[in-house]
Short mmCIF file of C-alpha atoms in Angstrom, two decimals:
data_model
loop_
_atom_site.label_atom_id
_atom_site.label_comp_id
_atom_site.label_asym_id
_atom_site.label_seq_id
_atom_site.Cartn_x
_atom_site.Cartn_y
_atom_site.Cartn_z
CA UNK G 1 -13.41 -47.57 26.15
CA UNK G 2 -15.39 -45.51 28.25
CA UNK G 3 -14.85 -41.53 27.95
CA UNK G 4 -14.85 -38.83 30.28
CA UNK G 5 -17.39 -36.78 31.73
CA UNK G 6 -19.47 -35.22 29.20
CA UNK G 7 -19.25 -31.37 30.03
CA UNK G 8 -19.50 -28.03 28.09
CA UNK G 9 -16.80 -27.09 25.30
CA UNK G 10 -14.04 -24.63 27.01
CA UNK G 11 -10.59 -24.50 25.77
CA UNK G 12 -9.74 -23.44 29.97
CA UNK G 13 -11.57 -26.59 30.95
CA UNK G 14 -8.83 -29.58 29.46
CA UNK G 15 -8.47 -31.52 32.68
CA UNK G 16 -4.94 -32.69 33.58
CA UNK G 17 -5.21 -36.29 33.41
CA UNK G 18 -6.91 -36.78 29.88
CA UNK G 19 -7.54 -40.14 28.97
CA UNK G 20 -6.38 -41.91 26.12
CA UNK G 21 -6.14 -44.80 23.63
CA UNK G 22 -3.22 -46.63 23.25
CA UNK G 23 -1.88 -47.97 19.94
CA UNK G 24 -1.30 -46.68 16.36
CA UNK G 25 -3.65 -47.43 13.43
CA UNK G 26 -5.91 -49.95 15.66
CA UNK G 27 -9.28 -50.72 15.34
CA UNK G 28 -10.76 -48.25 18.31
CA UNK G 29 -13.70 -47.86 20.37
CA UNK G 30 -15.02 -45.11 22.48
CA UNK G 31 -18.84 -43.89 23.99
CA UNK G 32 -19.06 -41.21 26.26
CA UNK G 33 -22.39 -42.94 26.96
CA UNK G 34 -22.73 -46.58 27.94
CA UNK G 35 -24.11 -48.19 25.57
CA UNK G 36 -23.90 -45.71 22.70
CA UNK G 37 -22.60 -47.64 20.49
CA UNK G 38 -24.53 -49.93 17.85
CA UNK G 39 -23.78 -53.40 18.34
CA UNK G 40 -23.51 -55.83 15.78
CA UNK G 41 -23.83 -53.65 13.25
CA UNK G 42 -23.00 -49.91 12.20
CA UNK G 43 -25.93 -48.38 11.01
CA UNK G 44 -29.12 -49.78 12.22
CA UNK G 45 -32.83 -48.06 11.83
CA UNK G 46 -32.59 -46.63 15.07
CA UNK G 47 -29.18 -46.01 16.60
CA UNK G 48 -29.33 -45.96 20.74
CA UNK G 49 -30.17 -42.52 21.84
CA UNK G 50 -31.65 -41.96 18.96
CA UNK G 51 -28.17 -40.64 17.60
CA UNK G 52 -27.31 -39.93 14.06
CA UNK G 53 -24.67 -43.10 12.01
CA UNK G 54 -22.08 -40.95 10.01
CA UNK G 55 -19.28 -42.69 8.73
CA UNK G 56 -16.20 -40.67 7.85
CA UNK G 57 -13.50 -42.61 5.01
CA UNK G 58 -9.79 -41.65 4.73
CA UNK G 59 -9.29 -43.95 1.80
CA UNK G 60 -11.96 -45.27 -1.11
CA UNK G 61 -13.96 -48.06 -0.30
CA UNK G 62 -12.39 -50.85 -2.13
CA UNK G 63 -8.66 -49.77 -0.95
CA UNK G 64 -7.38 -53.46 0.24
CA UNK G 65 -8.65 -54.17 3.91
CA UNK G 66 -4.45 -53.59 5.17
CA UNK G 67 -4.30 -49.88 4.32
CA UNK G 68 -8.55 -48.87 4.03
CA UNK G 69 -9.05 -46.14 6.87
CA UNK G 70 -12.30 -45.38 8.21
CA UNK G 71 -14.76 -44.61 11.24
CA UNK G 72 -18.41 -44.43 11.88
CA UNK G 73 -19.32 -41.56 14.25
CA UNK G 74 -22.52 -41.36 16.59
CA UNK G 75 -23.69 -38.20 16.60
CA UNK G 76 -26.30 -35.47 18.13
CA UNK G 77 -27.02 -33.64 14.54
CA UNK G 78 -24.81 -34.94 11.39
CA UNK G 79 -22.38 -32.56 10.05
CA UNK G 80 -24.33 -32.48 7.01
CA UNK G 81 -26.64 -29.63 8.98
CA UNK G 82 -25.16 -26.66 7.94
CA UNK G 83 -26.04 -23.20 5.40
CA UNK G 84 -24.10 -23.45 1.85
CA UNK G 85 -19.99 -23.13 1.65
CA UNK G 86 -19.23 -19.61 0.83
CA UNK G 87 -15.54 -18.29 0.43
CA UNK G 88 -14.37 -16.87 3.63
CA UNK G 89 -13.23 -13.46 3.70
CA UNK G 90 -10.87 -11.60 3.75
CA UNK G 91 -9.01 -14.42 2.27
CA UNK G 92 -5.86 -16.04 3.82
CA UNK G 93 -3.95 -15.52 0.36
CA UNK G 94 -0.62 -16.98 2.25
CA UNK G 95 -2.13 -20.53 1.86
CA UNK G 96 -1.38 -22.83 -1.41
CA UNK G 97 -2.57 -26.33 -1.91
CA UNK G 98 -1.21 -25.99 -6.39
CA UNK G 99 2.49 -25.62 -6.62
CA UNK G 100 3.43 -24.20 -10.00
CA UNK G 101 5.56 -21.95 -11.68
CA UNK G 102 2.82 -19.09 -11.27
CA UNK G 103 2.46 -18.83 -7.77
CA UNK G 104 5.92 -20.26 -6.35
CA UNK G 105 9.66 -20.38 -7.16
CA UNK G 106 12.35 -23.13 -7.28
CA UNK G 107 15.58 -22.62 -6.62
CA UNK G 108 18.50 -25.38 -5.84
CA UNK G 109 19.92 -22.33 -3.58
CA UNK G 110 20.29 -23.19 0.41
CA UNK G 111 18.08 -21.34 2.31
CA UNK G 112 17.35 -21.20 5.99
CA UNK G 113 14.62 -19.25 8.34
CA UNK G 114 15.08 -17.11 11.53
CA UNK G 115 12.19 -17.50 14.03
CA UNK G 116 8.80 -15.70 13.34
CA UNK G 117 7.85 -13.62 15.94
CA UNK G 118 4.40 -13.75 17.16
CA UNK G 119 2.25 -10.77 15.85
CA UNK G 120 0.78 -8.38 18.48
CA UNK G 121 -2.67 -8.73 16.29
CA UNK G 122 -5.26 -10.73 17.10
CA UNK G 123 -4.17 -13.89 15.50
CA UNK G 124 -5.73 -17.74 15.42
CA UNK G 125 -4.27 -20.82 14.72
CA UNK G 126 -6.36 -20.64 11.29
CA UNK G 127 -5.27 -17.16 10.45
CA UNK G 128 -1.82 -17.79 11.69
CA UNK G 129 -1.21 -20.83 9.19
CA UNK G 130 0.77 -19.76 6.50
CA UNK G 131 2.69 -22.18 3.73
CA UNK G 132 6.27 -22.06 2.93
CA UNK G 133 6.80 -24.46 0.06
CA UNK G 134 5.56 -27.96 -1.34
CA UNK G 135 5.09 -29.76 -4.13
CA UNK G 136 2.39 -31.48 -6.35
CA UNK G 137 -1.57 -30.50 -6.18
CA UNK G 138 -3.96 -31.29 -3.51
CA UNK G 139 -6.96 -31.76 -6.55
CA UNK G 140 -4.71 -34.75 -8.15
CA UNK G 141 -4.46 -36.03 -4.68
CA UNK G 142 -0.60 -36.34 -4.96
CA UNK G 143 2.03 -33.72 -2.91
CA UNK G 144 2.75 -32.49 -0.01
CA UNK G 145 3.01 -28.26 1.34
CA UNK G 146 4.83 -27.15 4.48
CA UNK G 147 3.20 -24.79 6.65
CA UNK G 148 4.32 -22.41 9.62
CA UNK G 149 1.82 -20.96 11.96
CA UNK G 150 2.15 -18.51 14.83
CA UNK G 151 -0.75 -17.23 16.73
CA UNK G 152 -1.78 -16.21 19.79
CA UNK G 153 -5.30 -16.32 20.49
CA UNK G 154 -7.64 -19.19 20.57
CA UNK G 155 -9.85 -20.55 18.10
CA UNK G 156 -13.58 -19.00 19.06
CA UNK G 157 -16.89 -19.77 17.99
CA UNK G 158 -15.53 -21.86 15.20
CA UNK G 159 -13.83 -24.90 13.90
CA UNK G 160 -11.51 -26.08 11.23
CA UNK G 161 -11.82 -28.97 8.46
CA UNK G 162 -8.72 -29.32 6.49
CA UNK G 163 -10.37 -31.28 3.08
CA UNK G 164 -6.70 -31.34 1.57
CA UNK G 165 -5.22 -33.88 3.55
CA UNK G 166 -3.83 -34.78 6.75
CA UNK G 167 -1.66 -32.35 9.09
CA UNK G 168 1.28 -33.35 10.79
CA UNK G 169 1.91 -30.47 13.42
CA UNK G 170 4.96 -30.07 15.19
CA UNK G 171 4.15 -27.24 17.92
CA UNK G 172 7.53 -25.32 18.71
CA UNK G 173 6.64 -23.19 21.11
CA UNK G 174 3.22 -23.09 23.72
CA UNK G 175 0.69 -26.00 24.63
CA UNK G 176 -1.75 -26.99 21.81
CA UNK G 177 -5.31 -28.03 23.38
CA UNK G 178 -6.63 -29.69 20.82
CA UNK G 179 -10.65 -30.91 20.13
CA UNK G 180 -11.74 -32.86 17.54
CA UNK G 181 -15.17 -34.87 16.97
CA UNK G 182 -13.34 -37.90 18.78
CA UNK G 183 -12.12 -36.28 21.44
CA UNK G 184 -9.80 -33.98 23.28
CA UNK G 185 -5.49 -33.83 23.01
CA UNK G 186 -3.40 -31.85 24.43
CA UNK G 187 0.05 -31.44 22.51
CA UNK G 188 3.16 -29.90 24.03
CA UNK G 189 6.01 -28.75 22.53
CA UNK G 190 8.45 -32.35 22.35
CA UNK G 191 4.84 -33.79 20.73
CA UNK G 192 3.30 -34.02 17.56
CA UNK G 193 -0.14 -34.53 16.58
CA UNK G 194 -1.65 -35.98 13.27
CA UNK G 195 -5.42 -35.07 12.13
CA UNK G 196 -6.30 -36.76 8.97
CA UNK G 197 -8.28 -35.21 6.03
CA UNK G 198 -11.72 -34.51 7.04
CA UNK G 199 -12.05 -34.27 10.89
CA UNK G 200 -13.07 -30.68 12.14
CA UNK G 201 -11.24 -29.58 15.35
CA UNK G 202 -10.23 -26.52 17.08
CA UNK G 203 -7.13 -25.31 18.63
CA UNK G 204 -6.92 -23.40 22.25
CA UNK G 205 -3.50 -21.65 23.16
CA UNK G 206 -3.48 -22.47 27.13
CA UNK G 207 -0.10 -20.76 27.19
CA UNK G 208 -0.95 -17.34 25.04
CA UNK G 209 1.44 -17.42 22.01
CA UNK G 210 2.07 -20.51 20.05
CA UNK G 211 4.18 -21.10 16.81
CA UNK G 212 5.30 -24.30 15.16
CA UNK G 213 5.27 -26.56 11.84
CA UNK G 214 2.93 -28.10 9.89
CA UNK G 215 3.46 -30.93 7.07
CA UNK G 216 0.70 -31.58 4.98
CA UNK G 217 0.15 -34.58 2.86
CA UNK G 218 -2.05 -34.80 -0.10
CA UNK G 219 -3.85 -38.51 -1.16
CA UNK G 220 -1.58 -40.33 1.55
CA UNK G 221 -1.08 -41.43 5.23
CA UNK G 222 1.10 -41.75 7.47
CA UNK G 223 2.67 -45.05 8.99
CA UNK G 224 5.02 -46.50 10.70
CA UNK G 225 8.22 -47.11 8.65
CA UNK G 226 8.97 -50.89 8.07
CA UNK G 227 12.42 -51.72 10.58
CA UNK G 228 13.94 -54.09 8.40
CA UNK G 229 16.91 -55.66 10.12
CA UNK G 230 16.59 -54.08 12.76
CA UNK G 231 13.63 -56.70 13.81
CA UNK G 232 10.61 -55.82 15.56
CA UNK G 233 11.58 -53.39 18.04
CA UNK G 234 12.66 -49.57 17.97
CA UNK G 235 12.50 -46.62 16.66
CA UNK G 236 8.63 -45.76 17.38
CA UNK G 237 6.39 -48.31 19.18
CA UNK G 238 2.87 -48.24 18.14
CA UNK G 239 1.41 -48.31 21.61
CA UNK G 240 2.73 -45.42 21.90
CA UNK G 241 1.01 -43.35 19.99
CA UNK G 242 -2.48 -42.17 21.79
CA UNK G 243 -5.50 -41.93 19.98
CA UNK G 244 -8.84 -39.72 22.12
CA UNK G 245 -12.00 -41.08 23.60
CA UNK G 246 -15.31 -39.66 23.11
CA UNK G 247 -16.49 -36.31 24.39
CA UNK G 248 -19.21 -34.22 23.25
CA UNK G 249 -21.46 -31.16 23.84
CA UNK G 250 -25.00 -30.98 22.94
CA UNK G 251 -25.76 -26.92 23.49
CA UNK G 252 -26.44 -24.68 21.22
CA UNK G 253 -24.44 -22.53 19.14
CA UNK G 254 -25.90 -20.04 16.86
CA UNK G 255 -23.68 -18.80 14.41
CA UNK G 256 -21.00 -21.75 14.40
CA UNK G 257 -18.59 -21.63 11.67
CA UNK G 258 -17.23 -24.66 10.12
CA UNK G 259 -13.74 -23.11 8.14
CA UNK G 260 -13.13 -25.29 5.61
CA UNK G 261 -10.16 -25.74 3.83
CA UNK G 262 -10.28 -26.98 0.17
CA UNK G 263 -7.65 -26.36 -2.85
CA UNK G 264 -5.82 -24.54 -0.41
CA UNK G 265 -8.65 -21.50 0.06
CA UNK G 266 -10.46 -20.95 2.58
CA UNK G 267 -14.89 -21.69 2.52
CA UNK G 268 -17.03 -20.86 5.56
CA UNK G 269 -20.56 -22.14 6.22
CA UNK G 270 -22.73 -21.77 9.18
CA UNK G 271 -24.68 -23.92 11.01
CA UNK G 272 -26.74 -23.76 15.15
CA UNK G 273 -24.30 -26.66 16.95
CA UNK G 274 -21.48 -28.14 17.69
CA UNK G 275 -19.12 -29.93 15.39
CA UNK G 276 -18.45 -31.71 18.53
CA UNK G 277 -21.81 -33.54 18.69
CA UNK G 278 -20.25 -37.13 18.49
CA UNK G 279 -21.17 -39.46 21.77
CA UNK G 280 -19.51 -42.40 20.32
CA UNK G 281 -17.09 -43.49 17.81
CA UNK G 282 -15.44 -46.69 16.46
CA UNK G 283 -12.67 -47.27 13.58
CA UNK G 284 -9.39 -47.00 12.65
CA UNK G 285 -9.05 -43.12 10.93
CA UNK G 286 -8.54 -41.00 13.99
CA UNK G 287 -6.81 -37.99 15.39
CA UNK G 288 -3.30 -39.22 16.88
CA UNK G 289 -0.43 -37.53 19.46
CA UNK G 290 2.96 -39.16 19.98
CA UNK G 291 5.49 -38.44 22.40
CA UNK G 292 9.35 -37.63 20.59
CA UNK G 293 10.70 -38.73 24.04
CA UNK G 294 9.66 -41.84 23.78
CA UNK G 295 11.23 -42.56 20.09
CA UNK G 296 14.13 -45.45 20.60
CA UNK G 297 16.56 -43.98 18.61
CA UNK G 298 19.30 -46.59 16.72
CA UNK G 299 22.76 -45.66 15.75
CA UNK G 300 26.10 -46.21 14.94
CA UNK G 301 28.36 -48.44 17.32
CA UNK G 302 31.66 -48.86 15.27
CA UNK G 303 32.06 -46.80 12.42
CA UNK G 304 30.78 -44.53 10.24
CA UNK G 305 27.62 -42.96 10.40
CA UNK G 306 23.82 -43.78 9.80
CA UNK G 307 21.85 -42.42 7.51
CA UNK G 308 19.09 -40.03 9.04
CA UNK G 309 16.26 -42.35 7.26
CA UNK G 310 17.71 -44.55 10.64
CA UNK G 311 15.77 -42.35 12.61
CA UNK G 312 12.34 -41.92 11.22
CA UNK G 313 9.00 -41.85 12.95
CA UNK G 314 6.55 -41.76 10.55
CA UNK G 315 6.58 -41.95 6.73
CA UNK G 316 3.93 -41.46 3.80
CA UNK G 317 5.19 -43.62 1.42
CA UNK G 318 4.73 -43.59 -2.35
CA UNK G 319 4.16 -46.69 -4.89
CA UNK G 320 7.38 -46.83 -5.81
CA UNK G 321 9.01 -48.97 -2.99
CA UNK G 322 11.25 -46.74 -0.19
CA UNK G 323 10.53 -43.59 -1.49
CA UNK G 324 8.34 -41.89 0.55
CA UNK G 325 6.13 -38.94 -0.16
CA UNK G 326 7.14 -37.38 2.76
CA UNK G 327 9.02 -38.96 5.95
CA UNK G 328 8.79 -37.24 9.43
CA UNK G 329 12.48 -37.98 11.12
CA UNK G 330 13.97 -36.36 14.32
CA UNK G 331 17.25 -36.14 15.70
CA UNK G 332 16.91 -36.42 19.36
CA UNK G 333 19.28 -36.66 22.69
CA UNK G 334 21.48 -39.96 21.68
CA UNK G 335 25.12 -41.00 22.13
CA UNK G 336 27.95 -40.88 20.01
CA UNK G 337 30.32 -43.46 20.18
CA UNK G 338 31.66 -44.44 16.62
CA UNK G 339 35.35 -44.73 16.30
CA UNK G 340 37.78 -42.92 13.61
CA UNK G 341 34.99 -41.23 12.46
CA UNK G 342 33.38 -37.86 11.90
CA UNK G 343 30.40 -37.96 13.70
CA UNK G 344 28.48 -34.97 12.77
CA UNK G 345 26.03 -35.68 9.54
CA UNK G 346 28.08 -36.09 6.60
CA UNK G 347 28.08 -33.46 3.75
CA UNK G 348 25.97 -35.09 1.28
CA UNK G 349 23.97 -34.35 -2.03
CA UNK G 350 20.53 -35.87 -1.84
CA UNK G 351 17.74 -36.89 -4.46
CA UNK G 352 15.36 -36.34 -1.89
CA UNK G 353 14.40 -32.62 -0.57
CA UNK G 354 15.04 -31.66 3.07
CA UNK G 355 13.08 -29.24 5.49
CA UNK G 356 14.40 -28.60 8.61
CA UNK G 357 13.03 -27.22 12.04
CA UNK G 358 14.07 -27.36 15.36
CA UNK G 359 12.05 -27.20 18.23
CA UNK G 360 14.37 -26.38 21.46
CA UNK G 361 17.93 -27.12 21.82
CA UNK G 362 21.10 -26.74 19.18
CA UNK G 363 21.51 -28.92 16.30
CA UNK G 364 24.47 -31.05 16.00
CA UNK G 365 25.76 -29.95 12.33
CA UNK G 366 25.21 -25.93 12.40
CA UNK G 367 27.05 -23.86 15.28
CA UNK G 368 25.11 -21.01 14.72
CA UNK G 369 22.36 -19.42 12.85
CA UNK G 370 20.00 -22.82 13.32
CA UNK G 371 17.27 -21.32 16.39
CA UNK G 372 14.30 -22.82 17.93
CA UNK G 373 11.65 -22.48 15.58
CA UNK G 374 13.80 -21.21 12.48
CA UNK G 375 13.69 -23.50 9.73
CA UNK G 376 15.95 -24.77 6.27
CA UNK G 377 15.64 -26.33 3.36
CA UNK G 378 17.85 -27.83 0.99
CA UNK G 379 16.39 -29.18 -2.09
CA UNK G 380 17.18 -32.13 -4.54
CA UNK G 381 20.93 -32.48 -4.89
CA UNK G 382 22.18 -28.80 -3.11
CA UNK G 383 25.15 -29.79 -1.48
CA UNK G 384 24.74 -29.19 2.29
CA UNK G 385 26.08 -30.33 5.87
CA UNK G 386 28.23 -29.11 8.58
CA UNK G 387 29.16 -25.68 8.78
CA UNK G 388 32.87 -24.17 9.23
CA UNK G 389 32.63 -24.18 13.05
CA UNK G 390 31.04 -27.92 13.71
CA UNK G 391 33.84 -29.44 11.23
CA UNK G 392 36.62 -27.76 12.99
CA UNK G 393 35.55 -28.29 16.20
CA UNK G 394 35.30 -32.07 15.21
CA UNK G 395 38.54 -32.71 13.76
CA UNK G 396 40.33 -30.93 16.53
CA UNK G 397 38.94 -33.69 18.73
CA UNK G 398 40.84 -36.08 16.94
CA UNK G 399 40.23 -39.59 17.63
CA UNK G 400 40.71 -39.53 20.76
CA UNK G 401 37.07 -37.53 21.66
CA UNK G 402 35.85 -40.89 23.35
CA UNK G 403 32.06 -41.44 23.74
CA UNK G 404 29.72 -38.36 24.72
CA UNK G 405 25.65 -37.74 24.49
CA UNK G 406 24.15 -35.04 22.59
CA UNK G 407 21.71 -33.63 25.01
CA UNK G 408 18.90 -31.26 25.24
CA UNK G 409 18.33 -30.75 21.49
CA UNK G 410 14.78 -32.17 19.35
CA UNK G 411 15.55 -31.32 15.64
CA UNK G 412 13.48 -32.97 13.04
CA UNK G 413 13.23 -33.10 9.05
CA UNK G 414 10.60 -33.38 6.22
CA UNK G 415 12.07 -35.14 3.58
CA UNK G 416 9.99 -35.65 0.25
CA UNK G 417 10.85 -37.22 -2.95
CA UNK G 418 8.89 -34.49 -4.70
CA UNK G 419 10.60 -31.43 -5.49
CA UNK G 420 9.11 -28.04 -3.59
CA UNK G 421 8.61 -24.54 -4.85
CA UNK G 422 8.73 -21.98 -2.50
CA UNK G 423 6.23 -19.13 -1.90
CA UNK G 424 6.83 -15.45 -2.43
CA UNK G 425 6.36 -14.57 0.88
CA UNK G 426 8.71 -17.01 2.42
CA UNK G 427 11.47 -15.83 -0.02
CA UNK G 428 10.58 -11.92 1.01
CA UNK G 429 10.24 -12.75 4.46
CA UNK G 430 12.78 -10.32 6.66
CA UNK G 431 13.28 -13.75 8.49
CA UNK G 432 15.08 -14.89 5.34
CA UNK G 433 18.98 -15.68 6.44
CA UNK G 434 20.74 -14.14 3.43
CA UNK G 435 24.03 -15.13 4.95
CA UNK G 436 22.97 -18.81 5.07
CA UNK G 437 25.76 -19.53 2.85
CA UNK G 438 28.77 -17.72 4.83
CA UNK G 439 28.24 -20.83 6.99
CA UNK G 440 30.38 -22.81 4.16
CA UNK G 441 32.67 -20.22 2.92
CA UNK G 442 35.37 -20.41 5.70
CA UNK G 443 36.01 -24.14 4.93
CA UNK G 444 39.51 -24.49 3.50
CA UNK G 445 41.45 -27.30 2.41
CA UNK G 446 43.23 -29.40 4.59
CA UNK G 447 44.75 -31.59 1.51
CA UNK G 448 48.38 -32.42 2.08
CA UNK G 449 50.57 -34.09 -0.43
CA UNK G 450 53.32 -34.39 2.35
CA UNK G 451 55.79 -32.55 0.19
CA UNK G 452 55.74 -35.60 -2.52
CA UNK G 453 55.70 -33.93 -6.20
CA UNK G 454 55.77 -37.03 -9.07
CA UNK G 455 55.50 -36.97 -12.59
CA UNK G 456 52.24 -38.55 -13.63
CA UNK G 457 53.72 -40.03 -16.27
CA UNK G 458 51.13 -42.59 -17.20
CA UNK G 459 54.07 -45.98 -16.68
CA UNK G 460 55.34 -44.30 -13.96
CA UNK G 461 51.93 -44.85 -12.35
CA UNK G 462 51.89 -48.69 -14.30
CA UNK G 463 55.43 -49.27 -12.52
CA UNK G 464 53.93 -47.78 -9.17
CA UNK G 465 50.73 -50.01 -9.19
CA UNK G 466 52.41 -53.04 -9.45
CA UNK G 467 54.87 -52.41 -7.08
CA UNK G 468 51.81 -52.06 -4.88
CA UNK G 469 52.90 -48.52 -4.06
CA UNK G 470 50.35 -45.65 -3.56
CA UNK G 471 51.09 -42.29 -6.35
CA UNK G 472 50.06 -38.60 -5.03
#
């Protein structure tokens, strides 16, 4: 596909109509220059323009042709021109990639978030990451870590390379303009974007202040969760998910820093160009947005109610099959229409771990307390659900409530099989909700043996049961 017009790198230059590519986990191409790329083969002597072959792998080699992830990348300079890694400083010491009893804390305790605000400091989206909890080790290549950010400056003079894994980010609140060596994305708030282990980009804040999520994913990818019975439409369709097409600069730029993340601290090195060299680019491992709006969400139509796995958009599954290293699912505008039943989520116990965030709206199981950009999480097997205001307000509907739409809301969840500690700093944080658990206390029992008081005599209840009649 043929890109845009090649052009200088400025975060106040996106254009409003940026292309795209259409279609998740294809086989893309993409010059910015006609006849850019190589054809008939990927790495000849001399590449057209007399541009660098770099190939960049998201899996090993010999991973079986269905799930191997990779892209060769036609470039200005390779990315291999730059001074030595040194460790950046002063360090971001609110950044873990090794979750262990030394650094972090587990607790099966419910806790929940209030919004960050945005410092008044000078603060990037690098600077501005900061993780929360996660599980497992980015150096064994299994885990995952959950990451806030706010910031509210752009990214200047440098770019970022995430060597951990891939970043799922879930902006909350301001536009994300977003460049990467295949191209340019802009992600709004109602979006997410994916950039796999590896790719450098940078992130512009069109808007000023920006804050939002991050799920990281160690030795994994995301893909589409398999539907099942549900056949072969639904929930997210892969077209639409939009992958970039070329752009590049070719200026120079003394003193570029590549910030490169690996083992969860932070390495610098510098080097006279742009990471954003690439003039063409074909493969399968690239930068992704999707759309939430766009999800088609399935539900309940008689009775009872789903399970949340019903609604989610991308998963990172593990060996074992349907249990996933972490699955992305959202709870978007939908109806309710099931009958003689409590609609809300159910209260539950769950083997799996569950972080919460919401990015505008209410959420349909907490009254109060749950904001825009605050965030929970309930860990493996703490009890959990709707709070003493949503259940009361649903059983006074009665059954009678009749069909209505949950509107304006986009709540999501990370859900891991894995275990997480949490970091200091997010159980210190004064955003911490120490009254999370008041939210519970006011339930009471609305048991009612209808004034019947029996002896349990043990052939009482014999004579009872085969009578067919029911013993309180």
């Amino acid at each position: 596909m043929a890109a845009q017009s090649v052009g200088e790198m400025d975060g106040g230059n996106f254009p409003s109509d940026l292309a795209y590519q259409s279609g998740f986990n294809n086989h893309f191409s993409s010059e910015a220059i006609p006849g850019a790329l190589p054809q008939l083969q990927n790495s000849p002597l001399i590449c057209p323009y007399g541009l660098y072959a770099e190939q960049i792998s998201g899996t090993s080699f010999t991973s079986p042709r269905k799930v191997n992830m990779c892209s060769w990348l036609y470039r200005i300079k390779p990315s291999v021109t730059h001074e030595p890694f040194r460790p950046r400083l002063p360090k971001n010491e609110k950044l873990i990639s090794e979750f262990n009893a030394s650094n972090c804390s587990s607790t099966p305790t419910q806790l929940r978030w209030r919004p960050a605000e945005v410092p008044d400091s000078p603060l990037d989206f690098v600077d501005g990451l900061y993780t929360v909890c996660g599980a497992g080790s980015s150096f064994l290549r299994h885990g995952f870590a959950i990451h806030m950010y706010t910031a509210n400056k752009s990214m200047e003079n440098c770019a970022f390379c995430n060597a951990d894994g891939d970043f799922l980010i879930v902006p909350q609140s301001g536009r994300l303009w977003i460049i990467t060596e295949c191209g340019r994305l802009e992600v709004s708030p109602g979006e997410i974007v994916v950039l796999p282990q590896g790719f450098r980009f940078v992130v512009y804040l069109p808007d000023g202040p920006s804050r939002g999520y991050v799920a990281e994913i160690f030795g994994s990818h995301f893909q589409l969760p398999d539907l099942g019975p549900i056949g072969a439409n639904g929930l997210a369709a892969p077209r639409d998910f939009l992958a970039p097409v070329a752009w590049f600069e070719n200026i120079s730029r003394p003193g570029y820093t590549i910030v490169q993340k690996y083992g969860g601290e932070l390495f610098t090195a510098i080097q006279d160009f742009s990471p954003f060299n690439v003039v063409a680019w074909h493969g399968n491992y690239v930068p992704y947005k999707y759309d939430l709006s766009k999800f088609c969400p399935y539900n309940t139509v008689l009775f009872d109610h789903s399970d949340p796995s019903i609604n989610t958009v991308l998963t990172a599954p593990t060996d074992k099959p349907g249990v996933a290293l972490l699955d992305f699912v959202i709870f978007p505008p939908r109806w309710l229409v099931s009958e003689h039943t409590f609609r809300p989520p159910y209260y539950h116990r769950n083997c799996m771990s569950e972080f919460m965030g919401l990015i505008y709206g209410g959420y349909e199981a907490k009254a109060d307390g749950f904001l825009p950009g605050g965030a929970s999480l309930h860990n493996c097997m703490t009890p959990h659900g709707p709070d003493t205001k949503t259940y009361e307000a649903t059983i006074a509907r009665g059954n009678e409530a009749g069909p209505y739409r949950i509107t304006d809301t986009m709540a999501f969840m990370f859900e891991s099989s894995l275990i997480p500690r949490v970091c200091s700093w997010a159980l210190e944080s004064p955003c911490m909700d120490h009254d999370y658990y008041q939210c519970w206390i006011g339930l009471k029992s609305h048991f009612t043996s209808e004034g019947t008081t029996r002896d349990m005599d043990p052939q009482k209840v014999k004579t009872d049961v085969e009578n067919g009649r029911q013993t309180v």
